[in-house]
């Protein structure tokens, strides 16, 4: 006689009150603009390159301003005529002499913030957490732009206060109360902040640290030199609208007839910034990571 043995069904684990409470208390995080900004802020300050490049940018801005002011004063005290580059110098132009060097440091930091994530592969985790993608770019640009703006503005005022003491008693002497001085110093901070945003956009557009830095250096340093090789009749229609020259007009205390006014220069430079961000946005939406 054979005996059939029925296998008893294993009852499902009943839901206890503790299990229900644990499931209900599990936090649900929504992706919001504030949280994306906080995430990018934390990532920015976690990088060693952030501290290095920001320190270099501040050092370049203040140190070269002090050196230029000291060189000008030494020529005046020794009875020599100032160099041609310093013949019409003012305390503002001398103090902001290091702007061209500081823009490289802040622009390179912008490239590292975005292109660095592509080189390490961290961008996949970032875009998984923020699937809409564009808030990541806006947050990176906003965070870096704000940090660069604050640092550059503080550096510009520090360089001017130090430089104006050095050139006191010379034809270049002026104080904060002189017309246009505060505008020039604030304009320098705004210009350098936007350079950081452009660097961020170039890093997202090219997705390469070397490529982004190369384009940044070419746009702000190489192209103006190449344009000087064009016929003189062409230069007047091109030079003023280049990113570097349009940006310089934002913080220049005096303007020659071929340069843009501060307002027009700011509009043109904002246009270059928007163009870089538009290209980065298109690549971020259409390209695969």
Coordinates of C-alpha atoms in Angstrom, one line a residue:
X1 CA 0.0 0.0 0.0
X2 CA 1.4 3.3 -1.0
X3 CA 0.9 6.3 1.1
X4 CA 0.5 9.8 -0.4
X5 CA 2.1 12.5 1.7
X6 CA 0.9 16.0 1.1
X7 CA 3.5 18.7 1.4
X8 CA 2.2 21.4 3.6
X9 CA 2.2 24.9 2.2
X10 CA 4.6 27.2 4.0
X11 CA 2.5 30.1 5.2
X12 CA 3.7 33.6 4.2
X13 CA 5.3 35.6 6.9
X14 CA 2.5 37.7 8.4
X15 CA 2.9 41.5 8.4
X16 CA 3.6 42.6 11.9
X17 CA 3.0 46.1 13.2
X18 CA 6.8 46.6 13.4
X19 CA 7.2 45.7 9.7
X20 CA 4.4 48.0 8.7
X21 CA 5.8 50.9 10.7
X22 CA 9.3 50.3 9.2
X23 CA 8.0 50.4 5.7
X24 CA 5.9 53.4 6.3
X25 CA 8.8 55.3 8.0
X26 CA 11.2 54.7 5.1
X27 CA 12.1 58.2 3.8
X28 CA 11.1 59.0 0.2
X29 CA 13.4 61.7 -1.3
X30 CA 12.2 63.9 -4.1
X31 CA 14.6 65.5 -6.6
X32 CA 14.3 69.3 -6.0
X33 CA 16.3 72.2 -7.2
X34 CA 17.5 72.9 -3.7
X35 CA 18.7 69.4 -3.2
X36 CA 20.6 69.3 -6.5
X37 CA 22.3 72.6 -5.5
X38 CA 23.2 71.2 -2.1
X39 CA 24.6 68.1 -3.8
X40 CA 26.7 70.1 -6.2
X41 CA 27.9 72.4 -3.4
X42 CA 29.1 69.3 -1.4
X43 CA 30.8 67.8 -4.4
X44 CA 32.6 71.1 -5.2
X45 CA 34.2 71.4 -1.8
X46 CA 35.1 67.7 -1.6
X47 CA 37.6 68.1 -4.5
X48 CA 41.2 69.0 -3.7
X49 CA 41.4 70.8 -7.0
X50 CA 38.8 73.3 -5.8
X51 CA 40.9 74.6 -3.0
X52 CA 44.1 74.6 -5.2
X53 CA 42.6 76.5 -8.1
X54 CA 40.6 79.0 -6.0
X55 CA 43.8 79.7 -4.0
X56 CA 45.7 80.2 -7.2
X57 CA 43.0 82.5 -8.6
X58 CA 43.1 84.7 -5.5
X59 CA 46.9 84.7 -5.4
X60 CA 47.2 85.7 -9.0
X61 CA 44.6 88.5 -8.6
X62 CA 46.2 90.0 -5.5
X63 CA 49.9 89.3 -6.1
X64 CA 50.1 90.5 -9.7
X65 CA 48.2 93.6 -8.7
X66 CA 50.6 94.4 -6.0
X67 CA 53.6 93.6 -8.2
X68 CA 52.3 95.9 -11.0
X69 CA 51.7 98.7 -8.5
X70 CA 55.1 98.3 -7.0
X71 CA 56.8 98.3 -10.4
X72 CA 55.0 101.5 -11.4
X73 CA 55.9 103.2 -8.1
X74 CA 59.6 102.2 -8.4
X75 CA 59.8 103.8 -11.9
X76 CA 58.2 107.0 -10.6
X77 CA 60.5 107.2 -7.5
X78 CA 63.6 106.6 -9.6
X79 CA 62.7 109.4 -12.1
X80 CA 62.3 107.0 -15.0
X81 CA 59.3 107.2 -17.4
X82 CA 56.9 104.4 -16.8
X83 CA 56.8 101.6 -19.4
X84 CA 54.5 102.1 -22.3
X85 CA 52.0 99.6 -20.8
X86 CA 51.9 101.7 -17.6
X87 CA 52.0 105.2 -19.1
X88 CA 48.3 105.9 -18.5
X89 CA 47.9 103.5 -15.6
X90 CA 45.6 104.1 -12.7
X91 CA 45.3 102.4 -9.4
X92 CA 42.4 100.4 -10.8
X93 CA 44.2 99.1 -13.9
X94 CA 47.3 98.3 -11.8
X95 CA 45.3 96.5 -9.2
X96 CA 43.4 94.4 -11.7
X97 CA 46.6 93.5 -13.7
X98 CA 46.3 89.9 -12.5
X99 CA 42.8 89.4 -13.9
X100 CA 44.1 87.7 -17.0
X101 CA 45.9 85.1 -14.8
X102 CA 43.1 84.6 -12.4
X103 CA 40.6 83.9 -15.2
X104 CA 42.7 80.9 -16.2
X105 CA 42.5 79.4 -12.7
X106 CA 38.8 79.9 -12.3
X107 CA 38.0 78.8 -15.9
X108 CA 40.1 75.6 -15.4
X109 CA 38.2 74.9 -12.2
X110 CA 34.9 75.2 -14.1
X111 CA 36.2 72.6 -16.7
X112 CA 37.3 70.3 -13.9
X113 CA 33.9 70.4 -12.1
X114 CA 32.0 69.0 -15.1
X115 CA 34.6 67.2 -17.3
X116 CA 36.1 65.6 -14.2
X117 CA 32.9 63.7 -13.6
X118 CA 33.0 62.2 -17.1
X119 CA 36.7 61.1 -16.7
X120 CA 35.9 59.3 -13.4
X121 CA 32.5 57.9 -14.5
X122 CA 30.8 59.6 -11.6
X123 CA 28.5 61.4 -14.0
X124 CA 26.5 58.1 -14.4
X125 CA 25.6 58.2 -10.8
X126 CA 24.8 61.9 -10.9
X127 CA 22.4 61.5 -13.8
X128 CA 20.8 58.4 -12.3
X129 CA 19.9 60.5 -9.3
X130 CA 18.8 63.4 -11.4
X131 CA 17.3 61.9 -14.6
X132 CA 16.2 65.2 -16.1
X133 CA 19.9 66.1 -16.5
X134 CA 19.6 69.9 -17.1
X135 CA 19.2 70.7 -13.4
X136 CA 22.7 69.2 -12.9
X137 CA 24.2 71.6 -15.4
X138 CA 22.4 74.6 -14.0
X139 CA 23.3 73.7 -10.4
X140 CA 27.0 73.2 -11.3
X141 CA 27.1 76.5 -13.2
X142 CA 25.3 78.4 -10.4
X143 CA 27.4 77.0 -7.6
X144 CA 30.7 77.6 -9.3
X145 CA 29.7 81.0 -10.7
X146 CA 28.6 82.2 -7.2
X147 CA 31.8 81.0 -5.6
X148 CA 34.0 82.5 -8.3
X149 CA 32.1 85.8 -8.1
X150 CA 32.5 86.1 -4.3
X151 CA 36.1 85.1 -4.4
X152 CA 37.0 87.4 -7.3
X153 CA 35.2 90.4 -6.0
X154 CA 36.9 90.0 -2.6
X155 CA 40.3 89.6 -4.4
X156 CA 39.7 92.7 -6.6
X157 CA 38.9 94.9 -3.6
X158 CA 41.9 93.5 -1.7
X159 CA 44.2 94.1 -4.6
X160 CA 42.9 97.6 -5.0
X161 CA 43.2 98.5 -1.3
X162 CA 46.8 97.2 -1.3
X163 CA 47.7 98.7 -4.6
X164 CA 46.2 102.1 -3.9
X165 CA 48.4 102.4 -0.8
X166 CA 51.5 101.6 -2.9
X167 CA 50.8 104.2 -5.6
X168 CA 49.7 106.9 -3.1
X169 CA 51.2 110.2 -4.1
X170 CA 51.8 109.2 -7.7
X171 CA 49.7 110.2 -10.8
X172 CA 47.9 106.9 -10.6
X173 CA 46.6 107.4 -7.1
X174 CA 42.9 107.2 -6.5
X175 CA 40.5 105.9 -3.8
X176 CA 37.2 104.0 -3.6
X177 CA 35.4 107.3 -3.8
X178 CA 36.6 108.2 -7.3
X179 CA 34.1 107.9 -10.1
X180 CA 33.8 104.4 -11.6
X181 CA 36.2 102.7 -9.2
X182 CA 33.6 100.5 -7.3
X183 CA 31.9 99.7 -10.6
X184 CA 35.2 98.5 -12.1
X185 CA 36.0 96.3 -9.1
X186 CA 32.5 94.8 -9.1
X187 CA 32.7 94.3 -12.8
X188 CA 36.0 92.4 -12.5
X189 CA 34.4 90.0 -10.0
X190 CA 31.4 89.6 -12.3
X191 CA 33.6 88.9 -15.2
X192 CA 35.7 86.3 -13.4
X193 CA 32.5 84.6 -12.1
X194 CA 31.2 84.3 -15.7
X195 CA 34.5 82.9 -16.8
X196 CA 34.0 80.1 -14.3
X197 CA 30.5 79.5 -15.7
X198 CA 31.9 79.3 -19.3
X199 CA 34.5 76.8 -18.1
X200 CA 31.8 74.7 -16.6
X201 CA 29.9 74.8 -19.9
X202 CA 33.0 73.8 -21.9
X203 CA 33.6 70.9 -19.6
X204 CA 30.1 69.6 -20.1
X205 CA 30.2 70.2 -23.9
X206 CA 33.5 68.6 -24.6
X207 CA 33.5 66.0 -21.7
X208 CA 37.3 66.2 -21.7
X209 CA 39.5 68.1 -19.2
X210 CA 42.3 68.6 -21.7
X211 CA 39.8 69.6 -24.5
X212 CA 38.0 72.0 -22.3
X213 CA 41.1 73.7 -21.0
X214 CA 42.5 74.0 -24.6
X215 CA 39.4 75.7 -25.9
X216 CA 39.3 78.0 -22.8
X217 CA 42.9 79.1 -23.4
X218 CA 42.3 79.5 -27.1
X219 CA 39.2 81.6 -26.7
X220 CA 40.6 84.0 -24.1
X221 CA 44.3 84.2 -25.1
X222 CA 45.2 82.7 -28.5
X223 CA 42.3 84.0 -30.7
X224 CA 42.8 87.7 -29.7
X225 CA 46.5 87.4 -30.8
X226 CA 45.5 85.7 -34.1
X227 CA 42.9 88.4 -34.8
X228 CA 45.7 91.0 -34.6
X229 CA 47.1 89.4 -37.8
X230 CA 44.0 90.4 -39.8
X231 CA 43.8 93.6 -41.8
X232 CA 43.3 96.7 -39.6
X233 CA 40.0 97.5 -41.3
X234 CA 38.7 94.1 -40.1
X235 CA 40.0 94.2 -36.6
X236 CA 37.7 97.1 -35.5
X237 CA 34.6 95.0 -36.3
X238 CA 35.8 91.8 -34.6
X239 CA 38.2 92.5 -31.7
X240 CA 35.6 94.4 -29.5
X241 CA 33.2 91.4 -29.6
X242 CA 35.7 88.7 -28.6
X243 CA 35.0 87.2 -25.2
X244 CA 38.2 88.6 -23.7
X245 CA 37.8 92.1 -25.0
X246 CA 34.1 92.3 -24.3
X247 CA 34.8 91.1 -20.7
X248 CA 37.6 93.6 -20.2
X249 CA 35.3 96.5 -21.2
X250 CA 33.0 95.4 -18.2
X251 CA 35.7 96.4 -15.6
X252 CA 37.8 99.0 -17.5
X253 CA 37.8 102.4 -15.9
X254 CA 38.4 104.3 -19.1
X255 CA 37.5 103.3 -22.7
X256 CA 39.0 104.0 -26.0
X257 CA 36.7 104.6 -29.0
X258 CA 37.2 101.1 -30.4
X259 CA 36.1 99.4 -27.1
X260 CA 32.5 98.6 -26.0
X261 CA 30.9 100.5 -23.2
X262 CA 30.6 98.6 -19.9
X263 CA 26.9 97.8 -20.5
X264 CA 27.4 96.7 -24.1
X265 CA 30.4 94.6 -23.1
X266 CA 28.4 92.9 -20.4
X267 CA 25.6 92.1 -22.8
X268 CA 28.1 90.6 -25.3
X269 CA 29.9 88.6 -22.7
X270 CA 26.6 87.3 -21.3
X271 CA 25.8 86.2 -24.9
X272 CA 29.0 84.2 -25.1
X273 CA 28.2 82.6 -21.7
X274 CA 24.6 81.7 -22.9
X275 CA 26.0 80.3 -26.1
X276 CA 28.4 78.0 -24.2
X277 CA 25.6 76.9 -21.8
X278 CA 23.3 76.2 -24.8
X279 CA 25.8 74.0 -26.4
X280 CA 26.4 72.1 -23.2
X281 CA 22.7 71.7 -22.6
X282 CA 22.2 70.2 -26.1
X283 CA 25.1 67.8 -25.7
X284 CA 23.8 66.8 -22.2
X285 CA 20.3 66.1 -23.5
X286 CA 21.2 64.4 -26.8
X287 CA 24.5 62.7 -25.9
X288 CA 24.9 59.4 -24.2
X289 CA 26.9 59.3 -21.0

